[in-house]
Amino acid sequence: MLTIGEFSRLTHLSVRTLRRYHEGELLEPAVVDGATGYRYYSVEQIPTAQVINRLRELDVPLSDVQRILRTPDPGVRSTLVAGHLRRLEAELSRTRAAVTSLRRLLQPDPAPIEVELRAEPAREVAAVEAVIGHADVEAWFAGAMAELQAAVGAGRTGPPGGNYDNSLFEEGRGRVLVYLPTSTPPRTGRVHAVTLPAAELAVTTHVGEHEGVDVTYGELGAWVVENAMSVAGPVREVYLVGPRDVSDPAAWRTEIGWPVFRVT
């Protein structure tokens, strides 16, 4: 048997941590001396302690660590670990995007963006729309786009897009509409035909992950203000190239259309 100090040195888990894991029934000593309260561990517990240590290094919550250790089903264990790894990868992706955006913002002389003034005609599309909170856009978008793709299928005639009301940014809640162009918009579930009205737009292209799109929004909005053009209506996005097309975020392209009162 190993004392708690010896077990600590062998597993690189502090005595304090081992005591906390015992109290939380995560890693219980093999023996607790009834008279002294001293904790003793077996050599066979070392691998378990090392697994716990690795999982905690990955910020797996203690409740999930407990579930991983207690389930006898290898498939369930793999699913739990894989789910957490996906969350870590998503967080890493957000961090990378934030770093890229920050570097872009801190450049002493950023390159001016290219803006095209464009008159968009009215057109009919298959769409899903709802009034949602800003924090819910990502999850709602994924579900709505999946529903659209299932409904439209091979009938798609162009890249997907989305319209975002000003209130979504100003008040944190507003109407969002995502769509797929198609010659015959179906009506099924939440999918229905919508006519996008004609609009005059100041258009630029955001390169890379969508998490950094706010920087491009700021640059485009500044361009609009500096060129003395009145702004009206929802912002339009067109997802020219995205994760459904290529896996490399550097290849993703999002077209942002800022409605302007008049294009001359």
Coordinates of C-alpha atoms in Angstrom, one line a residue:
M1 CA 0.0 0.0 0.0
L2 CA 1.1 3.6 -0.7
T3 CA 0.6 6.5 1.6
I4 CA -1.1 9.6 0.2
G5 CA 2.2 11.4 -0.1
E6 CA 3.8 8.5 -2.0
F7 CA 0.8 8.2 -4.3
S8 CA 0.9 12.0 -4.9
R9 CA 4.5 11.8 -6.0
L10 CA 3.8 8.8 -8.3
T11 CA 0.7 10.4 -10.0
H12 CA 1.6 14.1 -9.9
L13 CA -1.6 14.8 -8.1
S14 CA -1.2 17.0 -5.0
V15 CA -2.3 15.7 -1.6
R16 CA -4.9 18.4 -1.5
T17 CA -6.3 17.3 -4.9
L18 CA -6.4 13.6 -3.8
R19 CA -8.3 14.6 -0.7
R20 CA -10.8 16.5 -2.8
Y21 CA -11.2 13.6 -5.2
H22 CA -11.8 11.3 -2.2
E23 CA -14.5 13.7 -0.8
G24 CA -16.1 13.9 -4.2
E25 CA -16.1 10.1 -4.6
L26 CA -14.0 10.4 -7.8
L27 CA -10.9 8.5 -6.6
E28 CA -11.3 6.8 -3.2
P29 CA -8.4 5.4 -1.3
A30 CA -8.1 1.6 -1.2
V31 CA -8.0 1.8 2.6
V32 CA -8.7 4.5 5.1
D33 CA -7.3 3.8 8.6
G34 CA -10.2 3.9 11.0
A35 CA -8.2 5.1 13.9
T36 CA -6.0 7.8 12.2
G37 CA -7.9 8.7 9.1
Y38 CA -4.8 8.2 7.0
R39 CA -5.5 7.3 3.4
Y40 CA -3.7 4.5 1.6
Y41 CA -3.7 3.7 -2.1
S42 CA -2.9 0.6 -4.2
V43 CA -0.5 0.4 -7.1
E44 CA -3.4 -0.6 -9.3
Q45 CA -5.0 2.8 -8.8
I46 CA -2.1 4.7 -10.5
P47 CA -3.5 4.3 -14.0
T48 CA -6.9 5.6 -12.9
A49 CA -5.3 8.6 -11.3
Q50 CA -3.3 9.3 -14.4
V51 CA -6.5 9.1 -16.5
I52 CA -8.1 11.6 -14.2
N53 CA -5.1 13.9 -14.4
R54 CA -5.2 13.9 -18.2
L55 CA -8.9 14.5 -18.3
R56 CA -8.6 17.4 -15.9
E57 CA -5.7 18.9 -18.0
L58 CA -8.3 19.0 -20.8
D59 CA -10.7 20.8 -18.5
V60 CA -13.2 18.0 -18.5
P61 CA -15.7 18.8 -15.7
L62 CA -15.4 16.6 -12.6
S63 CA -19.0 15.3 -13.1
D64 CA -18.0 14.1 -16.6
V65 CA -14.8 12.6 -15.3
Q66 CA -16.9 10.6 -12.9
R67 CA -19.2 9.4 -15.6
I68 CA -16.3 8.4 -17.8
L69 CA -14.7 6.4 -15.0
R70 CA -17.9 4.7 -13.8
T71 CA -19.4 3.6 -17.1
P72 CA -18.5 0.0 -18.0
D73 CA -19.3 0.7 -21.7
P74 CA -16.3 1.7 -23.8
G75 CA -18.6 3.3 -26.4
V76 CA -20.1 5.6 -23.8
R77 CA -16.7 6.6 -22.5
S78 CA -15.5 7.3 -26.1
T79 CA -18.6 9.4 -26.8
L80 CA -18.2 11.5 -23.6
V81 CA -14.5 12.1 -24.3
A82 CA -15.2 12.9 -28.0
G83 CA -17.9 15.4 -27.1
H84 CA -15.6 17.3 -24.8
L85 CA -12.8 17.2 -27.4
R86 CA -15.2 18.8 -29.9
R87 CA -16.0 21.5 -27.4
L88 CA -12.3 22.1 -26.9
E89 CA -11.7 22.3 -30.7
A90 CA -14.5 24.8 -31.1
E91 CA -13.1 26.9 -28.3
L92 CA -9.6 26.7 -29.9
S93 CA -11.1 27.8 -33.2
R94 CA -12.8 30.8 -31.5
T95 CA -9.6 31.7 -29.8
R96 CA -7.6 31.6 -33.1
A97 CA -10.2 33.7 -34.8
A98 CA -10.1 36.3 -31.9
V99 CA -6.3 36.4 -32.1
T100 CA -6.4 36.9 -35.9
S101 CA -9.0 39.7 -35.5
L102 CA -6.9 41.4 -32.8
R103 CA -3.8 41.3 -34.9
R104 CA -5.8 42.8 -37.8
L105 CA -7.1 45.6 -35.5
L106 CA -3.7 46.4 -34.1
Q107 CA -2.0 46.8 -37.5
P108 CA -0.6 50.3 -37.7
D109 CA -1.7 50.9 -41.3
P110 CA -4.4 48.3 -42.2
A111 CA -5.0 47.9 -45.9
P112 CA -8.3 49.5 -47.0
I113 CA -11.1 47.1 -47.8
E114 CA -12.4 46.7 -51.3
V115 CA -16.0 47.8 -51.7
E116 CA -18.3 47.3 -54.6
L117 CA -21.5 49.3 -55.1
R118 CA -24.1 46.9 -56.4
A119 CA -27.8 47.0 -57.2
E120 CA -29.4 43.7 -56.3
P121 CA -32.7 42.8 -58.1
A122 CA -35.6 41.2 -56.2
R123 CA -35.7 37.4 -56.2
E124 CA -37.6 34.6 -54.7
V125 CA -35.8 32.1 -52.5
A126 CA -36.5 29.2 -50.1
A127 CA -36.1 30.6 -46.5
V128 CA -36.4 30.0 -42.8
E129 CA -36.9 33.0 -40.6
A130 CA -37.4 33.7 -36.9
V131 CA -36.9 36.4 -34.2
I132 CA -34.0 35.2 -32.0
G133 CA -31.4 36.5 -29.6
H134 CA -27.9 37.3 -30.8
A135 CA -26.4 34.5 -28.6
D136 CA -28.7 31.9 -30.2
V137 CA -27.8 32.8 -33.9
E138 CA -25.1 30.2 -34.4
A139 CA -27.2 27.2 -33.1
W140 CA -30.4 28.4 -34.9
F141 CA -28.5 29.0 -38.1
A142 CA -27.1 25.4 -38.2
G143 CA -30.6 23.9 -37.7
A144 CA -32.3 26.2 -40.2
M145 CA -29.6 25.7 -42.9
A146 CA -29.8 21.9 -42.4
E147 CA -33.6 22.1 -42.9
L148 CA -33.2 24.2 -46.0
Q149 CA -30.7 21.9 -47.6
A150 CA -32.9 18.9 -46.9
A151 CA -35.9 20.6 -48.5
V152 CA -34.2 22.1 -51.5
G153 CA -31.6 19.4 -52.2
A154 CA -30.2 19.5 -55.8
G155 CA -32.5 22.3 -56.7
R156 CA -30.2 24.9 -55.2
T157 CA -29.2 27.6 -57.8
G158 CA -26.6 29.6 -55.8
P159 CA -24.8 30.0 -52.5
P160 CA -26.8 30.3 -49.3
G161 CA -27.3 33.6 -47.6
G162 CA -28.8 35.4 -44.6
N163 CA -30.5 38.7 -43.8
Y164 CA -30.0 40.2 -40.3
D165 CA -32.2 43.0 -38.9
N166 CA -30.5 46.0 -37.3
S167 CA -32.2 45.3 -34.0
L168 CA -30.3 42.0 -33.7
F169 CA -27.1 44.1 -33.3
E170 CA -28.6 47.1 -31.6
E171 CA -30.8 45.4 -29.0
G172 CA -29.5 41.8 -29.0
R173 CA -32.6 40.4 -30.5
G174 CA -34.1 40.6 -34.0
R175 CA -35.3 38.9 -37.1
V176 CA -32.9 36.6 -38.9
L177 CA -33.7 35.0 -42.3
V178 CA -31.5 32.4 -44.0
Y179 CA -32.1 31.2 -47.5
L180 CA -31.1 29.0 -50.4
P181 CA -31.7 30.3 -54.0
T182 CA -33.9 27.9 -56.0
S183 CA -36.2 28.2 -59.0
T184 CA -39.1 26.4 -57.2
P185 CA -39.0 27.1 -53.4
P186 CA -40.7 24.3 -51.5
R187 CA -43.0 24.7 -48.6
T188 CA -42.3 22.2 -45.8
G189 CA -41.8 22.5 -42.1
R190 CA -40.3 25.9 -41.5
V191 CA -39.2 26.3 -45.1
H192 CA -41.2 28.6 -47.3
A193 CA -40.9 31.0 -50.2
V194 CA -39.7 34.5 -49.6
T195 CA -39.2 37.4 -52.0
L196 CA -36.0 39.3 -51.2
P197 CA -36.7 42.9 -52.1
A198 CA -34.4 44.8 -54.5
A199 CA -31.7 46.6 -52.7
E200 CA -28.7 48.8 -53.4
L201 CA -25.7 47.6 -51.4
A202 CA -22.1 48.4 -50.5
V203 CA -20.5 45.0 -50.7
T204 CA -17.2 43.6 -49.4
T205 CA -15.9 40.1 -48.8
H206 CA -14.8 38.8 -45.4
V207 CA -12.0 36.2 -45.6
G208 CA -11.7 33.4 -43.0
E209 CA -13.8 32.2 -40.1
H210 CA -17.0 33.9 -39.3
E211 CA -15.9 34.7 -35.7
G212 CA -13.9 37.6 -37.0
V213 CA -16.6 39.0 -39.2
D214 CA -17.3 41.9 -36.8
V215 CA -14.0 43.5 -37.8
T216 CA -15.1 43.5 -41.5
Y217 CA -18.5 44.8 -40.5
G218 CA -16.8 47.7 -38.7
E219 CA -14.6 48.5 -41.8
L220 CA -17.5 48.3 -44.2
G221 CA -19.7 50.5 -41.9
A222 CA -16.9 53.0 -41.6
W223 CA -16.6 53.1 -45.4
V224 CA -20.3 53.7 -45.8
V225 CA -20.2 56.6 -43.3
E226 CA -17.1 58.1 -44.8
N227 CA -18.7 58.1 -48.3
A228 CA -21.8 59.9 -47.0
M229 CA -24.3 57.2 -47.9
S230 CA -27.4 56.7 -45.8
V231 CA -27.9 53.2 -44.4
A232 CA -31.2 51.5 -44.3
G233 CA -32.5 47.9 -44.0
P234 CA -31.1 44.6 -42.8
V235 CA -27.5 43.6 -43.5
R236 CA -27.2 40.8 -46.1
E237 CA -24.6 38.0 -46.0
V238 CA -23.9 35.5 -48.8
Y239 CA -21.8 32.5 -47.9
L240 CA -19.7 32.1 -51.1
V241 CA -17.4 29.5 -49.6
G242 CA -17.9 27.9 -46.2
P243 CA -17.3 24.8 -44.0
R244 CA -19.8 22.9 -46.1
D245 CA -17.5 23.4 -49.2
V246 CA -14.0 23.2 -47.8
S247 CA -12.5 22.4 -44.4
D248 CA -9.7 25.0 -44.5
P249 CA -11.1 28.2 -42.8
A250 CA -8.5 30.3 -44.7
A251 CA -10.5 29.5 -47.9
W252 CA -13.9 30.6 -46.5
R253 CA -15.5 33.7 -48.0
T254 CA -18.5 35.6 -46.8
E255 CA -19.9 38.5 -48.8
I256 CA -21.4 41.3 -46.7
G257 CA -23.9 43.6 -48.2
W258 CA -24.6 46.9 -46.4
P259 CA -27.8 48.5 -47.7
V260 CA -27.4 52.1 -48.8
F261 CA -30.0 54.6 -49.7
R262 CA -28.7 55.3 -53.1
V263 CA -25.9 54.1 -55.3
T264 CA -24.5 56.7 -57.8

